Short mmCIF file of C-alpha atoms in Angstrom, two decimals:
data_model
loop_
_atom_site.label_atom_id
_atom_site.label_comp_id
_atom_site.label_asym_id
_atom_site.label_seq_id
_atom_site.Cartn_x
_atom_site.Cartn_y
_atom_site.Cartn_z
CA MET L 16 -15.60 2.09 -6.74
CA ALA L 17 -17.81 -0.53 -4.85
CA LEU L 18 -19.05 0.17 -1.58
CA THR L 19 -19.33 -3.50 -0.30
CA PRO L 20 -15.88 -3.55 0.83
CA ILE L 21 -16.26 -0.62 3.14
CA LEU L 22 -19.64 -2.65 4.32
CA ILE L 23 -17.77 -5.86 5.27
CA SER L 24 -14.84 -4.00 6.86
CA LEU L 25 -17.49 -2.42 8.86
CA LYS L 26 -19.40 -5.56 9.80
CA THR L 27 -16.18 -7.37 10.41
CA ALA L 28 -14.58 -4.78 12.74
CA SER L 29 -18.05 -4.19 14.68
CA VAL L 30 -18.58 -7.94 15.33
CA ALA L 31 -14.84 -8.43 15.94
CA ILE L 32 -14.74 -5.89 18.41
CA VAL L 33 -17.55 -7.57 20.68
CA PHE L 34 -15.10 -10.67 20.99
CA THR L 35 -12.01 -8.63 21.33
CA PHE L 36 -13.18 -6.81 24.11
CA VAL L 37 -14.59 -9.37 25.93
CA ILE L 38 -11.63 -11.88 25.49
CA GLY L 39 -9.23 -9.00 25.73
CA THR L 40 -10.75 -7.73 29.24
CA ALA L 41 -11.46 -11.50 30.33
CA LEU L 42 -7.54 -12.34 29.93
CA ALA L 43 -6.32 -9.01 31.69
CA TYR L 44 -8.15 -9.38 34.25
CA ILE L 45 -7.16 -13.06 34.95
CA VAL L 46 -3.58 -12.30 34.31
CA CYS L 47 -3.71 -9.19 36.84
CA ARG L 48 -4.78 -11.30 39.12
CA THR L 49 -2.20 -13.94 39.14
CA ARG L 50 0.39 -13.89 41.95
CA ARG L 51 3.15 -15.02 40.20
CA GLU L 52 5.18 -12.56 38.42
CA GLN L 53 6.89 -15.03 35.83
CA VAL L 54 3.67 -15.99 34.74
CA ARG L 55 2.07 -12.54 34.14
CA SER L 56 5.47 -11.86 32.17
CA ILE L 57 5.13 -14.55 29.80
CA CYS L 58 1.39 -14.06 29.65
CA ASP L 59 2.21 -10.32 28.72
CA ALA L 60 4.94 -11.45 25.86
CA VAL L 61 2.51 -14.13 24.72
CA LEU L 62 -0.26 -11.95 24.22
CA THR L 63 1.48 -9.23 23.08
CA MET L 64 3.25 -10.99 19.96
CA PRO L 65 0.54 -10.87 17.57
CA LEU L 66 1.05 -6.98 17.84
CA VAL L 67 5.00 -6.68 16.97
CA LEU L 68 4.69 -9.98 14.54
CA PRO L 69 3.69 -9.36 10.99
CA PRO L 70 0.07 -10.18 10.56
CA THR L 71 1.31 -12.56 8.16
CA VAL L 72 2.84 -14.59 10.90
CA ALA L 73 -0.41 -14.47 12.65
CA GLY L 74 -2.15 -15.46 9.63
CA PHE L 75 -0.03 -18.40 9.42
CA PHE L 76 -0.60 -19.60 12.57
CA LEU L 77 -4.23 -19.31 12.16
CA LEU L 78 -4.23 -21.35 8.78
CA TYR L 79 -1.88 -23.83 10.66
CA LEU L 80 -4.85 -24.19 12.74
CA PHE L 81 -7.96 -23.82 11.22
CA GLY L 82 -6.73 -24.89 7.68
CA VAL L 83 -9.01 -27.53 6.25
CA HIS L 84 -6.22 -30.33 6.98
CA ARG L 85 -5.19 -28.92 10.31
CA PRO L 86 -6.29 -30.06 13.77
CA LEU L 87 -9.48 -27.12 14.50
CA GLY L 88 -10.34 -27.32 10.77
CA LEU L 89 -10.85 -30.69 11.05
CA LEU L 90 -13.02 -30.50 14.17
CA LEU L 91 -14.61 -27.97 12.29
CA GLY L 92 -15.04 -29.87 9.57
CA GLU L 93 -16.72 -32.49 11.37
CA LEU L 94 -19.24 -30.22 12.62
CA GLY L 95 -19.78 -29.30 8.84
CA VAL L 96 -18.27 -25.60 9.21
CA LYS L 97 -15.60 -24.33 6.96
CA LEU L 98 -14.33 -21.59 8.34
CA VAL L 99 -11.12 -20.76 5.97
CA PHE L 100 -12.46 -18.45 2.92
CA SER L 101 -15.38 -17.31 4.47
CA TRP L 102 -16.62 -14.12 6.33
CA PRO L 103 -16.17 -15.26 9.77
CA ALA L 104 -12.48 -16.03 8.78
CA THR L 105 -12.50 -12.22 8.57
CA VAL L 106 -13.29 -11.89 11.82
CA LEU L 107 -11.11 -14.34 13.36
CA ALA L 108 -8.31 -12.35 11.95
CA ALA L 109 -9.54 -9.28 13.02
CA VAL L 110 -9.66 -10.32 16.52
CA VAL L 111 -6.58 -12.45 16.76
CA ILE L 112 -4.91 -9.22 15.56
CA ALA L 113 -6.45 -6.76 17.59
CA LEU L 114 -6.36 -8.77 20.92
CA PRO L 115 -3.00 -7.57 22.31
CA LEU L 116 -4.30 -3.67 21.75
CA MET L 117 -7.38 -4.66 23.96
CA TYR L 118 -5.25 -6.60 26.53
CA ARG L 119 -2.70 -4.17 26.77
CA SER L 120 -5.05 -0.97 27.30
CA ALA L 121 -7.17 -3.27 29.99
CA ARG L 122 -4.04 -4.36 32.12
CA ALA L 123 -2.50 -0.91 32.15
CA ALA L 124 -6.29 0.40 32.81
CA PHE L 125 -6.55 -2.34 35.94
CA ASP L 126 -2.99 -1.45 37.29
CA GLN L 127 -4.10 2.11 37.46
CA VAL L 128 -6.57 1.25 39.53
CA ASP L 129 -5.83 2.00 43.44
CA PRO L 130 -5.47 -1.18 44.98
CA MET L 131 -6.36 0.23 48.58
CA VAL L 132 -9.88 0.69 46.81
CA LEU L 133 -10.29 -2.57 46.26
CA GLN L 134 -8.80 -3.89 49.52
CA ALA L 135 -11.32 -1.92 51.33
CA ALA L 136 -14.07 -3.70 49.51
CA ARG L 137 -12.77 -6.93 50.32
CA THR L 138 -12.69 -6.04 54.22
CA ILE L 139 -16.41 -5.31 53.89
CA GLY L 140 -16.53 -8.44 52.52
CA LEU L 141 -17.69 -8.02 49.34
CA PRO L 142 -17.53 -11.24 46.57
CA GLU L 143 -14.22 -11.03 44.47
CA THR L 144 -16.64 -10.80 40.94
CA LYS L 145 -18.92 -7.79 42.82
CA ILE L 146 -15.43 -6.04 42.99
CA ALA L 147 -14.86 -6.80 39.76
CA PHE L 148 -18.11 -5.65 38.30
CA LYS L 149 -19.13 -2.74 40.76
CA ILE L 150 -15.65 -1.42 41.27
CA LEU L 151 -12.81 -2.51 39.10
CA PHE L 152 -14.14 -2.20 35.47
CA PRO L 153 -16.08 1.14 36.60
CA LEU L 154 -12.77 2.81 37.53
CA ALA L 155 -10.93 1.16 34.60
CA ALA L 156 -13.57 2.03 32.16
CA PRO L 157 -11.59 5.16 30.40
CA GLY L 158 -8.70 2.66 29.49
CA LEU L 159 -11.31 -0.23 28.39
CA THR L 160 -13.08 2.29 26.36
CA SER L 161 -10.08 3.48 24.65
CA GLY L 162 -8.92 0.07 24.27
CA GLY L 163 -11.97 -0.80 22.33
CA ILE L 164 -11.94 1.85 19.94
CA LEU L 165 -8.01 1.06 19.04
CA SER L 166 -8.90 -2.31 18.69
CA PHE L 167 -12.29 -1.61 16.47
CA SER L 168 -9.69 0.43 14.27
CA ARG L 169 -7.25 -1.95 13.93
CA GLY L 170 -9.84 -4.66 13.07
CA LEU L 171 -10.98 -2.25 10.54
CA GLY L 172 -7.38 -2.20 8.77
CA GLU L 173 -6.60 -5.79 9.02
CA PHE L 174 -4.91 -7.13 6.29
CA GLY L 175 -2.10 -9.64 6.73
CA ALA L 176 -3.93 -12.39 8.35
CA THR L 177 -7.11 -11.75 6.43
CA ALA L 178 -5.59 -12.21 3.19
CA MET L 179 -4.12 -15.74 4.38
CA ILE L 180 -7.11 -17.61 6.07
CA ALA L 181 -10.02 -15.41 4.43
CA GLY L 182 -8.79 -14.97 1.23
CA ASN L 183 -9.88 -12.46 -1.34
CA ILE L 184 -13.79 -13.04 -2.36
CA ALA L 185 -14.99 -9.67 -4.00
CA GLY L 186 -18.28 -9.43 -2.04
CA VAL L 187 -17.27 -11.85 0.91
CA THR L 188 -13.98 -11.47 2.42
CA ARG L 189 -12.90 -8.49 0.04
CA THR L 190 -12.12 -5.96 3.19
CA MET L 191 -10.94 -2.39 2.53
CA PRO L 192 -7.81 -3.11 3.02
CA LEU L 193 -7.69 -6.13 0.21
CA ALA L 194 -9.68 -3.96 -1.89
CA ILE L 195 -7.14 -1.11 -1.64
CA TYR L 196 -4.36 -3.70 -2.52
CA SER L 197 -6.15 -5.21 -5.20
CA ALA L 198 -6.90 -2.03 -6.71
CA VAL L 199 -3.17 -0.79 -6.35
CA SER L 200 -1.69 -4.08 -8.03
CA GLY L 201 -4.29 -3.89 -10.86
CA GLY L 202 -3.15 -0.02 -11.55
CA ARG L 203 -6.56 1.31 -10.21
CA MET L 204 -4.96 4.12 -8.34
CA ASP L 205 -8.28 6.34 -8.49
CA ASP L 206 -10.14 3.35 -6.46
CA ALA L 207 -7.59 2.92 -4.35
CA TYR L 208 -7.36 6.35 -3.57
CA GLU L 209 -11.16 6.69 -2.53
CA TYR L 210 -10.80 3.76 -0.54
CA VAL L 211 -7.82 4.95 1.32
CA ILE L 212 -9.48 8.37 1.91
CA ILE L 213 -12.18 6.69 3.81
CA LEU L 214 -10.35 4.35 5.70
CA VAL L 215 -7.90 7.08 6.87
CA ALA L 216 -11.15 9.35 7.60
CA VAL L 217 -12.76 6.88 9.70
CA SER L 218 -9.78 5.56 11.21
CA PHE L 219 -8.67 9.23 12.32
CA LEU L 220 -12.36 9.89 13.66
CA PHE L 221 -12.44 7.07 15.70
CA VAL L 222 -8.90 7.65 16.95
CA TRP L 223 -9.53 11.22 17.74
CA GLY L 224 -12.67 10.21 19.45
CA ILE L 225 -10.45 8.37 22.09
CA SER L 226 -8.44 11.40 22.73
CA ILE L 227 -11.51 13.99 23.28
CA PHE L 228 -13.07 11.28 25.43
CA SER L 229 -9.69 10.72 27.43
CA GLU L 230 -9.25 14.60 27.73
CA SER L 231 -12.55 15.16 28.77
CA ARG L 232 -12.10 12.64 31.39
CA ALA L 233 -8.82 13.86 32.70
CA GLY L 234 -10.52 17.19 33.14
CA ARG L 235 -13.31 15.82 35.10
CA TYR L 236 -10.87 14.51 37.19
CA ARG L 237 -8.90 17.41 37.50
CA LEU L 238 -11.96 19.65 38.22
CA GLY L 239 -12.99 17.18 40.81
CA GLY L 240 -10.10 17.24 42.64
CA ARG L 241 -9.33 13.24 42.23
CA LYS L 242 -6.46 12.48 44.22
CA MET E 11 30.42 16.20 23.00
CA LYS E 12 30.05 17.57 19.54
CA LYS E 13 33.46 16.00 18.51
CA MET E 14 32.53 12.31 19.67
CA ARG E 15 28.98 12.43 17.53
CA VAL E 16 31.19 13.89 14.25
CA LEU E 17 33.75 10.89 15.29
CA ALA E 18 30.77 8.58 16.17
CA PHE E 19 29.26 9.66 12.29
CA VAL E 20 32.91 9.32 10.30
CA LEU E 21 32.90 5.57 11.97
CA ALA E 22 29.89 4.68 10.79
CA ALA E 23 30.33 6.01 7.38
CA MET E 24 33.36 4.11 7.19
CA ALA E 25 31.58 1.06 8.39
CA MET E 26 29.23 1.45 5.45
CA MET E 27 31.93 1.78 3.00
CA PHE E 28 33.38 -1.13 3.91
CA LEU E 29 30.39 -3.24 4.11
CA PHE E 30 29.78 -2.13 0.28
CA ALA E 31 33.38 -2.53 -0.83
CA GLY E 32 33.19 -6.21 0.80
CA CYS E 33 29.91 -6.83 -1.09
CA THR E 34 31.17 -5.90 -4.59
CA GLY E 35 34.47 -7.29 -3.76
CA ASN E 36 33.05 -10.68 -3.33
CA ASP E 37 31.54 -10.49 -6.66
CA ALA E 38 34.60 -9.29 -8.21
CA GLY E 39 34.78 -10.90 -11.46
CA SER E 40 31.59 -10.79 -12.46
CA SER E 41 30.20 -7.23 -12.44
CA ALA E 42 27.01 -8.79 -13.70
CA ALA E 43 26.12 -10.27 -10.44
CA GLY E 44 26.40 -6.86 -8.80
CA SER E 45 23.56 -5.55 -10.82
CA SER E 46 21.47 -8.39 -10.46
CA ALA E 47 21.92 -8.55 -6.74
CA ALA E 48 19.70 -4.91 -6.99
CA GLY E 49 16.67 -7.23 -7.66
CA SER E 50 16.25 -8.84 -4.31
CA SER E 51 14.64 -12.22 -5.27
CA ALA E 52 17.58 -12.19 -7.91
CA ALA E 53 19.98 -15.18 -7.40
CA VAL E 54 23.15 -15.71 -8.64
CA GLU E 55 24.76 -19.20 -7.99
CA PRO E 56 28.16 -20.58 -9.66
CA GLU E 57 27.95 -24.15 -10.30
CA PRO E 58 31.22 -25.89 -9.11
CA GLU E 59 33.04 -26.98 -12.16
CA GLU E 60 33.59 -30.78 -11.94
CA PRO E 61 36.56 -32.76 -12.72
CA ALA E 62 37.46 -33.42 -16.09
CA GLU E 63 36.25 -36.96 -17.50
CA PRO E 64 37.10 -39.12 -20.55
CA ALA E 65 34.66 -38.44 -23.25
CA THR E 66 33.65 -34.83 -22.50
CA SER E 67 34.09 -31.78 -24.59
CA ASP E 68 37.29 -29.40 -23.98
CA ILE E 69 35.19 -26.55 -24.81
CA GLU E 70 35.90 -23.75 -22.02
CA GLY E 71 33.95 -20.94 -20.64
CA ASP E 72 32.04 -19.19 -18.03
CA ILE E 73 28.71 -18.27 -18.84
CA MET E 74 25.45 -16.37 -17.27
CA ILE E 75 22.07 -17.66 -18.27
CA ALA E 76 19.20 -14.97 -17.27
CA ALA E 77 16.17 -17.48 -16.75
CA ALA E 78 12.57 -17.13 -15.60
CA ALA E 79 11.88 -17.83 -12.06
CA SER E 80 10.00 -20.67 -13.04
CA LEU E 81 13.12 -22.16 -14.46
CA GLU E 82 15.13 -22.26 -11.65
CA ASN E 83 14.82 -25.71 -9.95
CA ALA E 84 14.90 -27.49 -13.15
CA LEU E 85 17.87 -25.57 -14.46
CA ALA E 86 19.82 -25.23 -11.11
CA ASP E 87 19.00 -28.49 -9.62
CA ARG E 88 19.09 -30.79 -12.77
CA LEU E 89 20.05 -29.25 -16.26
CA ILE E 90 23.24 -27.23 -15.34
CA PRO E 91 24.73 -30.53 -13.35
CA LEU E 92 23.83 -32.63 -16.26
CA PHE E 93 25.41 -30.34 -18.82
CA ASN E 94 28.50 -30.22 -16.88
CA GLU E 95 29.08 -34.02 -17.25
CA THR E 96 29.38 -33.49 -20.97
CA TYR E 97 31.08 -29.90 -20.57
CA PRO E 98 33.03 -29.91 -17.47
CA ASN E 99 35.38 -26.66 -18.57
CA ILE E 100 32.24 -24.35 -18.98
CA THR E 101 31.00 -22.98 -15.88
CA VAL E 102 27.35 -21.71 -15.89
CA LYS E 103 25.87 -19.48 -13.76
CA GLY E 104 22.42 -18.90 -13.61
CA THR E 105 20.30 -15.79 -12.30
CA TYR E 106 16.65 -16.01 -11.69
CA ASP E 107 13.56 -13.65 -11.71
CA SER E 108 10.90 -12.77 -13.13
CA SER E 109 11.20 -12.23 -16.96
CA GLY E 110 10.09 -8.42 -16.75
CA LYS E 111 12.55 -7.80 -14.17
CA LEU E 112 15.48 -9.57 -16.10
CA GLN E 113 14.29 -8.09 -19.32
CA THR E 114 14.91 -4.68 -17.67
CA GLN E 115 18.41 -6.04 -16.15
CA ILE E 116 19.46 -7.09 -19.40
CA GLU E 117 18.48 -3.53 -20.90
CA GLU E 118 20.71 -2.20 -17.84
CA GLY E 119 23.60 -4.01 -18.97
CA LEU E 120 23.46 -7.29 -17.08
CA GLU E 121 26.23 -9.37 -18.57
CA ALA E 122 24.30 -12.54 -19.12
CA ASP E 123 24.82 -14.61 -22.12
CA LEU E 124 21.53 -16.27 -22.67
CA PHE E 125 17.94 -15.25 -21.75
CA PHE E 126 15.15 -17.72 -21.10
CA SER E 127 12.07 -16.01 -20.83
CA ALA E 128 8.75 -17.31 -19.27
CA ALA E 129 6.61 -15.22 -22.10
CA LEU E 130 7.17 -14.11 -25.67
CA LYS E 131 6.56 -10.55 -24.92
CA GLN E 132 9.70 -9.71 -23.07
CA MET E 133 12.02 -11.55 -25.69
CA ASP E 134 9.84 -9.91 -28.48
CA ALA E 135 11.19 -6.73 -26.67
CA LEU E 136 14.76 -7.18 -26.44
CA THR E 137 14.83 -8.67 -29.73
CA GLU E 138 13.32 -5.13 -31.15
CA GLU E 139 16.29 -3.37 -29.16
CA GLY E 140 18.93 -5.40 -30.78
CA LEU E 141 19.78 -6.96 -28.03
CA ILE E 142 19.14 -10.88 -28.75
CA ASP E 143 21.01 -12.88 -31.22
CA GLU E 144 17.69 -13.54 -33.22
CA ALA E 145 19.35 -16.55 -35.67
CA SER E 146 19.84 -18.76 -31.91
CA ARG E 147 16.08 -17.93 -30.83
CA LYS E 148 14.45 -20.69 -30.19
CA ASP E 149 10.37 -20.89 -28.57
CA LEU E 150 11.27 -23.89 -26.94
CA LEU E 151 8.76 -25.03 -24.17
CA LEU E 152 5.06 -24.55 -23.51
CA ASN E 153 3.53 -24.23 -20.12
CA GLU E 154 0.02 -25.22 -20.10
CA VAL E 155 -2.87 -23.60 -17.58
CA VAL E 156 -4.57 -25.87 -15.65
CA LEU E 157 -7.31 -26.54 -13.37
CA ILE E 158 -6.37 -27.95 -10.08
CA THR E 159 -7.90 -29.32 -6.73
CA SER E 160 -6.40 -31.20 -3.64
CA PRO E 161 -6.51 -34.72 -3.42
CA ASP E 162 -8.90 -35.08 -1.06
CA SER E 163 -11.05 -32.16 -1.53
CA GLY E 164 -13.98 -34.68 -2.61
CA THR E 165 -15.06 -31.53 -5.39
CA ALA E 166 -17.69 -32.52 -8.06
CA VAL E 167 -15.64 -30.56 -10.36
CA THR E 168 -14.49 -32.40 -13.21
CA GLY E 169 -13.11 -29.76 -15.45
CA PHE E 170 -12.96 -25.97 -16.88
CA ALA E 171 -16.78 -26.42 -18.08
CA ASN E 172 -18.32 -27.23 -14.72
CA ILE E 173 -16.09 -24.96 -12.21
CA THR E 174 -18.47 -23.12 -10.83
CA ASP E 175 -19.99 -26.39 -9.17
CA ALA E 176 -17.18 -25.58 -6.59
CA GLU E 177 -17.81 -23.57 -3.60
CA THR E 178 -14.36 -21.78 -3.64
CA ILE E 179 -12.64 -21.13 -6.46
CA ALA E 180 -8.65 -19.58 -6.56
CA ILE E 181 -7.37 -17.71 -9.33
CA GLY E 182 -4.77 -15.15 -10.02
CA ASP E 183 -5.98 -11.69 -9.97
CA PRO E 184 -6.44 -11.06 -13.71
CA GLU E 185 -5.78 -7.47 -13.18
CA SER E 186 -2.15 -8.24 -12.21
CA VAL E 187 -1.28 -11.51 -12.25
CA PRO E 188 -0.49 -13.29 -15.87
CA ALA E 189 -1.77 -16.76 -14.54
CA GLY E 190 -4.98 -14.97 -13.45
CA GLN E 191 -5.25 -13.48 -17.29
CA TYR E 192 -4.60 -16.75 -18.72
CA ALA E 193 -7.50 -18.24 -16.48
CA GLN E 194 -9.86 -15.43 -17.33
CA GLU E 195 -9.01 -15.96 -21.13
CA VAL E 196 -10.16 -19.39 -20.68
CA LEU E 197 -12.97 -19.15 -18.68
CA THR E 198 -14.60 -16.14 -20.68
CA SER E 199 -14.10 -18.30 -23.97
CA LEU E 200 -16.12 -21.28 -21.87
CA GLY E 201 -18.39 -18.76 -21.23
CA VAL E 202 -18.42 -18.96 -17.25
CA TRP E 203 -16.18 -16.17 -16.01
CA ASP E 204 -19.10 -14.10 -15.07
CA ALA E 205 -20.09 -17.01 -12.73
CA VAL E 206 -16.34 -17.48 -11.72
CA ASN E 207 -15.51 -13.97 -11.12
CA ALA E 208 -18.55 -13.43 -8.57
CA LYS E 209 -17.24 -16.06 -5.73
CA ALA E 210 -13.75 -16.60 -6.98
CA SER E 211 -10.79 -15.36 -4.19
CA LEU E 212 -7.99 -13.59 -6.14
CA GLY E 213 -4.61 -14.20 -5.34
CA THR E 214 -2.10 -11.42 -5.60
CA ASN E 215 0.37 -14.24 -7.31
CA VAL E 216 0.30 -17.77 -8.55
CA THR E 217 1.94 -19.38 -5.63
CA GLU E 218 -0.47 -18.16 -3.40
CA VAL E 219 -3.33 -19.43 -5.67
CA LEU E 220 -0.94 -22.81 -5.72
CA THR E 221 -0.90 -22.54 -1.72
CA TRP E 222 -4.61 -22.09 -1.14
CA VAL E 223 -5.77 -25.13 -2.77
CA ALA E 224 -2.78 -27.48 -1.66
CA GLU E 225 -4.22 -26.14 1.89
CA GLY E 226 -7.48 -27.27 1.07
CA SER E 227 -8.91 -23.10 1.62
CA ALA E 228 -9.97 -23.21 -2.13
CA GLU E 229 -11.72 -26.16 -3.51
CA VAL E 230 -10.20 -25.71 -7.15
CA GLY E 231 -7.88 -23.17 -8.67
CA VAL E 232 -6.35 -22.11 -11.82
CA VAL E 233 -2.06 -22.38 -11.88
CA TYR E 234 0.42 -23.26 -14.46
CA ALA E 235 1.07 -27.16 -14.88
CA THR E 236 4.19 -26.39 -13.71
CA ASP E 237 3.29 -24.93 -10.44
CA ALA E 238 1.16 -28.20 -10.21
CA ALA E 239 3.86 -30.34 -10.81
CA SER E 240 5.66 -28.74 -7.90
CA LEU E 241 3.52 -30.03 -5.28
CA PRO E 242 2.56 -33.68 -6.82
CA ASP E 243 1.46 -34.80 -3.31
CA GLU E 244 -0.85 -31.84 -2.34
CA VAL E 245 -2.75 -31.22 -5.53
CA VAL E 246 -3.76 -32.96 -8.39
CA VAL E 247 -4.70 -31.73 -12.27
CA LEU E 248 -8.14 -31.77 -13.15
CA GLU E 249 -8.05 -30.53 -16.50
CA SER E 250 -5.27 -28.89 -18.93
CA ALA E 251 -7.00 -25.65 -20.44
CA PRO E 252 -8.28 -26.74 -23.98
CA ALA E 253 -5.98 -25.60 -26.88
CA ASP E 254 -8.55 -23.22 -28.35
CA THR E 255 -9.31 -21.28 -25.16
CA LEU E 256 -6.18 -19.64 -25.26
CA GLN E 257 -5.56 -16.90 -27.83
CA THR E 258 -1.52 -16.51 -26.93
CA PRO E 259 -0.15 -19.84 -25.35
CA VAL E 260 2.38 -19.74 -22.59
CA VAL E 261 5.57 -20.23 -24.60
CA TYR E 262 9.16 -20.00 -22.97
CA PRO E 263 11.56 -18.57 -25.79
CA VAL E 264 15.26 -18.98 -25.11
CA ALA E 265 18.10 -17.26 -27.26
CA LEU E 266 21.50 -16.10 -26.81
CA LEU E 267 22.19 -12.70 -26.15
CA ALA E 268 24.05 -10.13 -28.93
CA ARG E 269 26.47 -9.13 -26.22
CA THR E 270 28.51 -12.35 -25.59
CA PRO E 271 31.68 -11.91 -26.15
CA GLU E 272 33.54 -13.73 -29.20
CA ASP E 273 35.50 -16.01 -27.01
CA GLN E 274 32.61 -17.29 -25.15
CA LYS E 275 30.43 -17.91 -27.98
CA ALA E 276 31.29 -21.45 -28.73
CA ALA E 277 30.56 -22.15 -24.56
CA ALA E 278 26.74 -20.06 -24.53
CA GLN E 279 25.99 -22.12 -28.17
CA ALA E 280 26.88 -25.33 -26.22
CA PHE E 281 24.61 -24.81 -23.58
CA LEU E 282 21.73 -23.53 -25.67
CA ASP E 283 22.49 -26.84 -27.86
CA PHE E 284 21.78 -28.50 -24.83
CA LEU E 285 19.23 -26.71 -23.59
CA THR E 286 17.06 -27.53 -26.87
CA GLY E 287 18.05 -31.17 -27.20
CA ASP E 288 16.41 -34.31 -26.24
CA GLU E 289 18.34 -34.84 -23.03
CA ALA E 290 16.92 -31.29 -21.41
CA MET E 291 13.38 -31.81 -22.78
CA VAL E 292 12.99 -35.22 -20.84
CA VAL E 293 13.86 -33.33 -17.70
CA PHE E 294 11.65 -30.29 -18.61
CA GLU E 295 8.59 -32.51 -18.94
CA GLU E 296 9.31 -34.00 -15.47
CA TYR E 297 9.00 -30.31 -14.32
CA GLY E 298 5.53 -30.02 -16.07
CA PHE E 299 6.62 -28.15 -19.30
CA LYS E 300 5.66 -29.54 -22.51
CA PRO E 301 7.88 -28.82 -26.01
CA TYR E 302 6.40 -26.38 -28.06
#
């Protein structure tokens, strides 16, 4: 069993989570501040699609946009960049697939912040950006954190869209899920077994981490008598 | 409340039974269709009988050919209709799947009259089991292993020998995809396998490799000549694998099955003669095959 797929997956998930976290949180913030309910619900639906559709569909859309003969792919080609079948493509796939998890977590976290607190801040004349960074984001931090961890784990396990736009190049774009698939279809069940154990263990640790984290937050609030 | 649940369960069970009955009912008259429907990608399509014309044969029959999936387009779109021009009273049905699945289905009792395999292995296995009419067998077609690129890739690669000049190479995963095994064989005998393996993207099936190249994601790829012929506008063939680089050529054998009842023999033989004739070979060549 080669270690490279594990390293590639960790590298992909680590870089992807930066983008996912920032984009997901920003989108959730923008949508939360939108007054019109229909716009909000449509944004919710669109941004949730990658979560409910098979990743191959997301991969298809990505290929349709970033393929060498497609609009964004041609644009990148002009700049001398070939995204498909390169390592950054694994990041792109992971970001797109994990984005709904981050977005929905952030949306829920923002919605749970007491609007009276924000109103109070406005009455003393704080600018909106300050309200966001000093009050809204800190209060939503637990939700944002668990969303981030979920997105990281999802990025670690991304397979379908990755296979379509990043291919399956050993040492470059072969992430752990692709290595597992290749091992199983090649009848190397022992290799697949080891990859699976590692992937399950890492994902479990992260998701378990969320539970511990949110439990401790909840406990603090209970003890602290937050209303 | 409990009665309601029991009632609902019974109703659901009845609905299921009707559904299943409906399925088998549709295929009544050809029990083979039922068994081949088990393989999800298998398709059975009856060809409509054409009205009798003068100068045609009056042999009658209702036969089924089990053919490799790569033969489906050539058979269903062109060859069976062409056959029916001469033999309007013979209905030919086709069931198309991977040769390995068809082998299993024939072993399990698929009531086909001809078997057209994409490799010698499956035909040999069935011959050994006594399910093939050995005398009728003919190793008919040759499929080549070819190196392809997309027309506007601007690749520096001109053939298998300098394949490593490509930035990205797509091949089938040699561990599970036959086309990938052939690619490995060719590239190994040319001494470039290790260099290719280090940077190739391994597809889970040969069509994925074809798509990667057609989309421009991969600069070059190795597929069958018939795959390349299926997308004439999107891919171009750089080179066919040199004959001495493959130990086992990709041969498509066809034969009558031993189980064919006497009254269907004439119809099945007529179709086999047609497939092995010159007229059919012209069509096969259009689809990228070569005579073996």
